[in-house]
Short mmCIF file of C-alpha atoms and ligand atoms in Angstrom, two decimals:
data_model
loop_
_atom_site.label_atom_id
_atom_site.label_comp_id
_atom_site.label_asym_id
_atom_site.label_seq_id
_atom_site.Cartn_x
_atom_site.Cartn_y
_atom_site.Cartn_z
CA MET D 313 -55.86 -52.97 3.73
CA LYS D 314 -52.47 -51.41 4.28
CA ARG D 315 -49.67 -53.78 3.38
CA GLY D 316 -46.60 -53.15 5.52
CA PRO D 317 -42.99 -53.87 4.61
CA THR D 318 -43.24 -57.44 5.89
CA GLY D 319 -46.49 -58.26 4.10
CA GLU D 320 -46.62 -61.23 1.76
CA LYS D 321 -47.29 -59.12 -1.29
CA ASN D 322 -44.32 -56.88 -0.54
CA GLU D 323 -41.95 -59.82 -0.18
CA ALA D 324 -42.83 -60.84 -3.72
CA VAL D 325 -42.18 -57.29 -4.89
CA SER D 326 -38.77 -57.07 -3.20
CA ALA D 327 -37.55 -60.26 -4.86
CA ALA D 328 -37.58 -58.56 -8.27
CA ALA D 329 -34.39 -57.02 -9.69
CA PRO D 330 -34.46 -53.21 -9.79
CA GLU D 331 -35.28 -51.44 -13.03
CA ARG D 332 -32.34 -49.54 -14.60
CA ILE D 333 -33.29 -46.25 -16.26
CA SER D 334 -30.72 -44.07 -18.02
CA VAL D 335 -31.23 -40.34 -17.35
CA SER D 336 -28.11 -39.04 -19.10
CA GLY D 337 -25.35 -40.58 -21.18
CA PRO D 338 -21.59 -39.95 -21.24
CA PRO D 339 -19.65 -37.90 -20.23
CA HIS D 340 -21.95 -37.37 -17.21
CA GLU D 341 -23.74 -40.71 -17.09
CA SER D 342 -26.67 -40.75 -14.70
CA THR D 343 -28.63 -43.91 -13.93
CA ALA D 344 -31.78 -44.27 -11.86
CA TRP D 345 -32.36 -47.63 -10.14
CA VAL D 346 -35.94 -48.25 -9.11
CA GLY D 347 -36.78 -51.14 -6.79
CA VAL D 348 -37.86 -52.23 -3.34
CA GLY D 349 -35.09 -52.85 -0.80
CA LEU D 350 -32.39 -50.91 -2.69
CA LEU D 351 -31.18 -49.01 0.38
CA GLU D 352 -29.83 -52.19 1.96
CA ARG D 353 -27.93 -52.90 -1.26
CA ALA D 354 -26.80 -49.30 -1.83
CA ALA D 355 -23.12 -50.31 -2.09
CA GLU D 356 -23.90 -52.19 -5.33
CA TYR D 357 -25.32 -49.10 -7.04
CA LEU D 358 -23.75 -45.90 -5.62
CA ARG D 359 -20.72 -44.65 -7.51
CA SER D 360 -17.49 -43.02 -6.40
CA PRO D 361 -14.26 -42.92 -8.44
CA SER D 362 -12.20 -43.35 -5.23
CA GLY D 363 -14.64 -45.75 -3.57
CA ARG D 364 -15.08 -43.20 -0.70
CA PHE D 365 -18.34 -41.41 0.09
CA LEU D 366 -19.50 -38.33 2.01
CA LEU D 367 -22.92 -39.13 3.38
CA ALA D 368 -25.12 -36.02 3.71
CA ALA D 369 -28.59 -36.22 5.28
CA PRO D 370 -31.04 -34.27 7.46
CA PRO D 371 -32.55 -35.65 10.70
CA ALA D 372 -35.83 -36.40 8.87
CA ALA D 373 -34.04 -38.97 6.68
CA ARG D 374 -32.32 -40.67 9.64
CA ALA D 375 -33.64 -44.17 8.94
CA ALA D 376 -32.78 -44.14 5.23
CA ALA D 377 -29.34 -42.63 5.94
CA ALA D 378 -28.65 -45.35 8.54
CA ALA D 379 -29.51 -48.06 6.00
CA VAL D 380 -27.16 -46.48 3.43
CA ARG D 381 -24.42 -46.12 6.06
CA ARG D 382 -24.72 -49.81 6.99
CA ALA D 383 -24.52 -50.77 3.33
CA LEU D 384 -21.43 -48.61 2.66
CA GLY D 385 -19.58 -49.49 5.89
CA THR D 386 -16.01 -48.19 6.00
CA ALA D 387 -16.36 -46.53 2.58
CA VAL D 388 -18.07 -43.62 4.39
CA LEU D 389 -15.40 -40.93 4.80
CA ALA D 390 -17.63 -38.53 6.75
CA GLU D 391 -21.25 -37.76 7.59
CA ILE D 392 -22.58 -34.26 7.09
CA ALA D 393 -25.79 -33.03 8.76
CA ILE D 394 -28.03 -31.01 6.46
CA ASP D 395 -30.84 -28.59 7.38
CA ASP D 396 -33.64 -29.51 4.97
CA ALA D 397 -35.84 -26.41 5.45
CA GLU D 398 -36.55 -24.56 2.19
CA SER D 399 -35.29 -21.40 3.94
CA ALA D 400 -31.92 -23.13 4.50
CA LYS D 401 -31.36 -23.84 0.79
CA THR D 402 -28.86 -20.99 0.53
CA LEU D 403 -25.36 -20.21 -0.60
CA ALA D 404 -24.38 -19.99 3.10
CA SER D 405 -25.57 -23.59 3.63
CA ALA D 406 -23.66 -24.70 0.52
CA GLU D 407 -20.53 -23.13 1.99
CA ARG D 408 -21.11 -24.99 5.29
CA VAL D 409 -21.41 -28.33 3.44
CA ALA D 410 -18.20 -27.54 1.52
CA ASP D 411 -16.46 -26.59 4.80
CA ALA D 412 -17.43 -29.96 6.31
CA ALA D 413 -16.29 -31.86 3.22
CA LEU D 414 -12.92 -30.07 3.12
CA ALA D 415 -12.40 -30.54 6.87
CA ALA D 416 -12.94 -34.30 6.36
CA GLY D 417 -10.12 -34.40 3.82
CA THR D 418 -12.29 -34.86 0.74
CA ARG D 419 -10.40 -35.37 -2.53
CA ARG D 420 -11.71 -34.63 -6.00
CA ASP D 421 -12.24 -38.35 -6.74
CA ASP D 422 -14.55 -38.82 -3.72
CA ALA D 423 -18.34 -38.67 -4.09
CA PHE D 424 -21.27 -37.30 -2.10
CA VAL D 425 -24.40 -39.32 -1.31
CA ALA D 426 -27.36 -37.01 -0.64
CA VAL D 427 -30.13 -38.75 1.31
CA GLY D 428 -33.33 -36.72 1.70
CA GLY D 429 -35.91 -34.62 -0.11
CA GLY D 430 -35.55 -32.06 -2.88
CA VAL D 431 -33.88 -29.42 -0.71
CA VAL D 432 -31.15 -31.89 0.24
CA THR D 433 -30.47 -33.26 -3.24
CA ASP D 434 -30.55 -29.74 -4.79
CA LEU D 435 -28.16 -28.35 -2.17
CA VAL D 436 -25.70 -31.24 -2.01
CA GLY D 437 -25.76 -31.64 -5.80
CA PHE D 438 -24.89 -27.94 -6.09
CA VAL D 439 -21.93 -28.31 -3.71
CA ALA D 440 -20.79 -31.33 -5.76
CA ALA D 441 -20.98 -29.16 -8.89
CA ILE D 442 -18.70 -26.45 -7.50
CA LEU D 443 -16.34 -28.26 -5.10
CA PHE D 444 -13.00 -28.62 -6.95
CA ARG D 445 -15.00 -27.54 -10.06
CA GLY D 446 -17.08 -30.70 -9.85
CA VAL D 447 -17.03 -33.98 -7.91
CA ALA D 448 -19.29 -37.01 -8.30
CA TRP D 449 -22.46 -37.39 -6.30
CA ASN D 450 -25.41 -39.76 -5.84
CA ALA D 451 -29.01 -39.14 -4.83
CA VAL D 452 -31.14 -41.24 -2.50
CA PRO D 453 -34.49 -39.40 -2.46
CA THR D 454 -36.73 -40.02 0.56
CA THR D 455 -39.80 -38.08 -0.63
CA THR D 456 -42.28 -38.67 -3.44
CA ALA D 457 -41.38 -35.21 -4.85
CA GLY D 458 -37.70 -36.13 -4.85
CA MET D 459 -38.30 -39.52 -6.50
CA ALA D 460 -40.59 -38.21 -9.22
CA ASP D 461 -38.83 -34.93 -9.87
CA ALA D 462 -36.07 -33.24 -7.85
CA ALA D 463 -33.47 -36.01 -7.86
CA ILE D 464 -33.90 -36.85 -11.55
CA GLY D 465 -32.44 -34.76 -14.34
CA GLY D 466 -29.33 -33.02 -13.03
CA LYS D 467 -30.76 -29.67 -11.93
CA THR D 468 -29.00 -28.56 -8.72
CA GLY D 469 -29.06 -25.23 -6.96
CA VAL D 470 -29.89 -22.96 -4.07
CA ASN D 471 -32.30 -20.08 -3.58
CA HIS D 472 -31.45 -16.38 -3.77
CA ARG D 473 -33.36 -13.71 -1.87
CA LEU D 474 -34.89 -12.65 -5.20
CA GLY D 475 -36.22 -16.10 -6.09
CA LYS D 476 -36.10 -19.88 -5.87
CA ASN D 477 -33.26 -21.79 -7.55
CA LEU D 478 -31.73 -18.68 -9.08
CA LEU D 479 -28.20 -20.00 -8.40
CA GLY D 480 -27.54 -23.44 -9.80
CA ALA D 481 -25.84 -25.79 -12.19
CA PHE D 482 -26.67 -28.82 -14.30
CA HIS D 483 -24.69 -31.60 -12.58
CA PRO D 484 -26.35 -35.04 -12.75
CA PRO D 485 -25.88 -37.58 -9.96
CA GLY D 486 -24.10 -40.77 -11.09
CA ALA D 487 -26.75 -42.95 -9.45
CA ILE D 488 -30.23 -42.29 -8.10
CA LEU D 489 -31.81 -44.94 -5.87
CA VAL D 490 -35.61 -44.88 -5.91
CA ASP D 491 -36.82 -47.26 -3.20
CA PRO D 492 -40.46 -46.95 -2.01
CA ARG D 493 -39.33 -48.15 1.44
CA ALA D 494 -37.42 -44.87 1.85
CA LEU D 495 -40.88 -43.24 2.08
CA ALA D 496 -41.80 -45.12 5.27
CA THR D 497 -41.55 -42.08 7.58
CA LEU D 498 -42.67 -39.39 5.10
CA PRO D 499 -45.63 -37.41 6.55
CA GLU D 500 -48.92 -37.97 4.74
CA ARG D 501 -49.25 -34.40 3.48
CA ASP D 502 -45.79 -34.48 1.84
CA PHE D 503 -46.44 -37.97 0.50
CA ARG D 504 -49.61 -36.84 -1.29
CA ALA D 505 -48.22 -33.51 -2.50
CA GLY D 506 -45.21 -35.20 -4.12
CA LEU D 507 -47.43 -37.74 -5.87
CA VAL D 508 -48.86 -34.86 -7.92
CA GLU D 509 -45.49 -34.70 -9.74
CA ALA D 510 -45.54 -38.47 -10.36
CA TYR D 511 -49.04 -38.37 -11.89
CA LYS D 512 -48.04 -35.23 -13.81
CA ASP D 513 -45.29 -37.24 -15.54
CA ALA D 514 -47.88 -39.85 -16.55
CA TRP D 515 -50.25 -37.16 -17.91
CA ILE D 516 -47.57 -35.52 -20.05
CA GLY D 517 -45.94 -38.66 -21.37
CA ASP D 518 -47.53 -42.07 -20.76
CA PRO D 519 -51.27 -42.63 -21.28
CA ALA D 520 -51.11 -46.32 -20.28
CA LEU D 521 -49.38 -45.42 -17.00
CA ALA D 522 -51.91 -42.63 -16.40
CA ALA D 523 -54.78 -45.11 -16.83
CA ARG D 524 -53.22 -47.82 -14.63
CA ALA D 525 -51.99 -45.50 -11.89
CA GLY D 526 -55.31 -43.62 -11.99
CA ALA D 527 -57.20 -46.87 -11.45
CA ARG D 528 -54.83 -47.84 -8.59
CA LEU D 529 -54.99 -44.48 -6.81
CA SER D 530 -56.36 -45.98 -3.59
CA ASP D 531 -53.55 -48.61 -3.51
CA VAL D 532 -51.01 -45.85 -4.11
CA LEU D 533 -52.49 -43.81 -1.25
CA GLU D 534 -52.30 -46.89 1.01
CA ARG D 535 -48.58 -47.01 0.14
CA ASP D 536 -48.90 -50.45 -1.43
CA GLU D 537 -45.34 -51.11 -2.58
CA GLY D 538 -46.33 -52.71 -5.88
CA ALA D 539 -48.60 -49.79 -6.85
CA LEU D 540 -46.03 -47.22 -5.74
CA LEU D 541 -43.27 -48.98 -7.62
CA GLU D 542 -45.32 -49.02 -10.82
CA LEU D 543 -46.14 -45.30 -10.57
CA LEU D 544 -42.65 -44.17 -9.53
CA ALA D 545 -40.84 -46.30 -12.13
CA GLY D 546 -43.22 -45.03 -14.84
CA SER D 547 -42.75 -41.44 -13.70
CA VAL D 548 -38.93 -41.76 -13.72
CA ARG D 549 -39.11 -43.34 -17.20
CA VAL D 550 -41.13 -40.38 -18.54
CA LYS D 551 -38.90 -37.78 -16.92
CA ALA D 552 -35.71 -39.55 -18.02
CA ALA D 553 -36.89 -39.73 -21.65
CA VAL D 554 -37.71 -36.00 -21.65
CA VAL D 555 -34.37 -35.07 -20.01
CA LEU D 556 -32.42 -37.30 -22.44
CA SER D 557 -34.07 -35.48 -25.36
CA ASP D 558 -33.31 -31.99 -23.96
CA PRO D 559 -30.88 -32.09 -20.99
CA LYS D 560 -30.45 -28.31 -20.60
CA GLU D 561 -34.07 -27.28 -21.17
CA GLY D 562 -33.66 -25.70 -24.60
CA GLY D 563 -37.22 -26.69 -25.58
CA ARG D 564 -39.02 -29.97 -24.92
CA ARG D 565 -37.93 -30.29 -21.26
CA ARG D 566 -40.30 -27.42 -20.54
CA ILE D 567 -43.24 -29.89 -20.71
CA LEU D 568 -42.13 -31.12 -17.25
CA ASN D 569 -43.46 -27.79 -16.04
CA PHE D 570 -47.07 -28.78 -16.68
CA GLY D 571 -49.02 -27.09 -13.86
CA HIS D 572 -46.00 -25.03 -12.82
CA THR D 573 -46.72 -21.75 -14.66
CA LEU D 574 -49.56 -20.90 -12.32
CA GLY D 575 -48.28 -23.28 -9.62
CA HIS D 576 -45.12 -21.24 -8.99
CA ALA D 577 -47.18 -18.04 -8.81
CA LEU D 578 -49.62 -19.63 -6.31
CA GLU D 579 -46.73 -20.88 -4.20
CA ALA D 580 -45.02 -17.48 -4.11
CA ALA D 581 -48.19 -15.38 -3.75
CA GLY D 582 -49.35 -17.45 -0.77
CA GLY D 583 -45.92 -17.03 0.88
CA PHE D 584 -43.69 -20.12 0.55
CA GLY D 585 -44.82 -22.68 3.09
CA ALA D 586 -48.59 -22.08 2.90
CA LEU D 587 -48.86 -24.61 0.08
CA ARG D 588 -46.50 -27.50 -0.53
CA HIS D 589 -44.92 -27.28 -3.99
CA GLY D 590 -46.93 -30.27 -5.20
CA GLU D 591 -50.17 -28.77 -3.87
CA ALA D 592 -49.54 -25.55 -5.80
CA VAL D 593 -48.79 -27.66 -8.89
CA ALA D 594 -52.09 -29.55 -8.40
CA TRP D 595 -53.99 -26.25 -8.54
CA GLY D 596 -51.83 -25.19 -11.48
CA ILE D 597 -52.75 -28.40 -13.31
CA ALA D 598 -56.45 -27.81 -12.59
CA ALA D 599 -56.14 -24.38 -14.28
CA ALA D 600 -54.03 -25.78 -17.15
CA VAL D 601 -56.73 -28.39 -17.77
CA GLU D 602 -59.32 -25.60 -18.21
CA ILE D 603 -57.09 -23.82 -20.71
CA SER D 604 -56.22 -27.11 -22.44
CA ARG D 605 -59.96 -27.79 -22.97
CA ARG D 606 -60.37 -24.45 -24.78
CA ARG D 607 -57.08 -24.18 -26.65
CA ALA D 608 -55.60 -27.65 -27.14
CA GLY D 609 -58.69 -29.79 -27.71
CA LEU D 610 -58.38 -31.82 -24.48
CA SER D 611 -61.51 -33.97 -24.24
CA ALA D 612 -63.99 -33.65 -21.37
CA SER D 613 -63.33 -37.26 -20.33
CA ASP D 614 -59.54 -36.75 -20.19
CA ALA D 615 -60.03 -33.52 -18.20
CA ASP D 616 -62.30 -35.38 -15.77
CA ALA D 617 -59.78 -38.23 -15.38
CA VAL D 618 -57.05 -35.73 -14.37
CA ARG D 619 -59.38 -33.87 -11.98
CA ARG D 620 -60.54 -37.13 -10.38
CA VAL D 621 -56.97 -38.11 -9.48
CA LEU D 622 -56.16 -34.61 -8.18
CA ALA D 623 -59.31 -34.67 -6.03
CA GLY D 624 -58.29 -38.09 -4.68
CA LEU D 625 -54.78 -36.85 -3.81
CA GLY D 626 -56.29 -33.91 -1.93
CA PRO D 627 -58.09 -32.14 -0.48
CA PHE D 628 -55.46 -29.42 -0.81
CA PRO D 629 -55.60 -26.05 0.97
CA GLU D 630 -57.29 -23.20 -0.91
CA PRO D 631 -54.75 -21.11 -2.83
CA GLU D 632 -54.41 -17.36 -3.25
CA ARG D 633 -56.77 -16.31 -6.07
CA ASP D 634 -56.37 -12.53 -5.99
CA PRO D 635 -55.56 -11.60 -9.62
CA ARG D 636 -53.53 -8.54 -8.61
CA ARG D 637 -51.16 -10.69 -6.53
CA LEU D 638 -50.99 -13.53 -9.05
CA ARG D 639 -50.32 -11.18 -11.98
CA GLU D 640 -47.15 -9.90 -10.31
CA TYR D 641 -45.71 -13.40 -9.87
CA LEU D 642 -46.85 -14.77 -13.25
CA ALA D 643 -45.16 -11.86 -14.99
CA ARG D 644 -41.84 -12.80 -13.31
CA ASP D 645 -41.92 -16.50 -14.22
CA LYS D 646 -38.36 -17.66 -14.90
CA LYS D 647 -39.54 -19.67 -17.94
CA THR D 648 -40.90 -16.55 -19.66
CA THR D 649 -38.99 -15.69 -22.84
CA ALA D 650 -39.22 -12.74 -25.23
CA ARG D 651 -42.09 -14.63 -26.92
CA GLY D 652 -44.22 -14.83 -23.75
CA LEU D 653 -45.26 -17.19 -20.97
CA ALA D 654 -44.37 -20.80 -21.73
CA SER D 655 -47.74 -22.46 -21.02
CA VAL D 656 -47.75 -26.25 -20.99
CA LEU D 657 -51.09 -27.70 -22.16
CA LEU D 658 -52.39 -31.21 -22.78
CA ASP D 659 -54.00 -32.09 -26.09
CA ARG D 660 -54.79 -35.53 -24.66
CA ILE D 661 -53.62 -37.55 -21.68
CA GLY D 662 -50.03 -38.57 -22.43
CA SER D 663 -49.32 -35.69 -24.83
CA ALA D 664 -48.22 -32.18 -23.84
CA ILE D 665 -47.46 -29.08 -25.92
CA VAL D 666 -45.90 -25.72 -25.09
CA ASP D 667 -48.04 -22.74 -26.12
CA GLU D 668 -46.46 -19.28 -25.90
CA THR D 669 -49.61 -17.44 -26.98
CA VAL D 670 -51.77 -17.83 -23.85
CA PRO D 671 -52.28 -14.33 -22.42
CA LEU D 672 -51.65 -13.78 -18.76
CA GLU D 673 -55.30 -12.71 -18.36
CA GLU D 674 -56.42 -16.20 -19.41
CA TRP D 675 -54.36 -17.75 -16.58
CA LEU D 676 -55.88 -15.30 -14.10
CA GLU D 677 -59.37 -16.25 -15.27
CA ALA D 678 -58.53 -19.96 -15.03
CA ALA D 679 -57.21 -19.37 -11.48
CA ARG D 680 -60.51 -17.71 -10.58
CA ILE D 681 -62.66 -20.67 -11.69
CA MET D 682 -60.37 -23.68 -11.14
CA SER D 683 -61.72 -26.42 -8.93
CA LEU D 684 -60.35 -29.64 -7.47
CA SER D 685 -63.56 -31.31 -6.41
N1 LIG F 1184 -38.52 -29.91 -12.47
C1 LIG F 1184 -38.49 -29.74 -13.84
C2 LIG F 1184 -37.23 -30.21 -14.48
O1 LIG F 1184 -36.47 -30.95 -13.89
O2 LIG F 1184 -36.98 -29.83 -15.60
#
């Protein structure tokens, strides 16, 4: 049974106060609020030193943006339309957003509110980082990928013709509103792909969450608000704890890239757009599970539990498996250091390690045999 926003169960969920999760401390405090019905109460949580906001959103996030606009009322200084295509996440788009903000008379004590998916929060967060050398901003993610990953942790940026996110800055949003109701119009394929990142957080950092959210997979897929809230809040908690321990990715933050070593290569080798980011990460996790079994002592039952959830989130399109193509992209991975590829492995569900000794050939072999069924 699908429980809609007016269902009895959901009314009980919305009565609860939102959970407050700290993602970074002073001087750039960043707080995630996770709860049902937050958009209507956005004015209580969004932050702006001047009390004025620039609301930036793409057409796909129209309903969520309208709810935020109603909540902010006359505090909205201007609305800025954003193109949320991955191909539009460019320096030229950043300049257009800055042009619109300057034309509206933005001052350095005003704040942006970015409503949308990862492209929108990355782009608007990047403009906030460079406009007047840094203004405040807030994130209202409207995708599962944005809620579990992109909007949390202060990474902002745009793409360069030589690669994704090559131009960017760490500039955390003051507030992030994670409201499952903002997912109401998200297409099914994007909804499922983004959930891969949410389950990934559970697998790297919270075994109890992984067990509960694994058992409630069918409720999550039915968009039951209680099940979604539990998974998303748990995922934000894991990511926030990792980011707090290593805000600028000097070491431990790399565990958030579980499934991404091969995932990025699959995404690029297939031509961006063939696979959603989360779908590529799902395949990357399937390969990382194989390597984790051999190298990190991951048990067969833990490996099966991860595969079962990935299979339930899919089926995902077949990825590129040609080792010649994958080799090229794996060798260019931005996380590679002088020591080698930073491979994230699981030794058990809830515990991840970074291993810099896994040869590239082993990833190619895992890509050849990986399976999601
Ligand atoms: N998406 C990985 C991170 O935020 O570090």
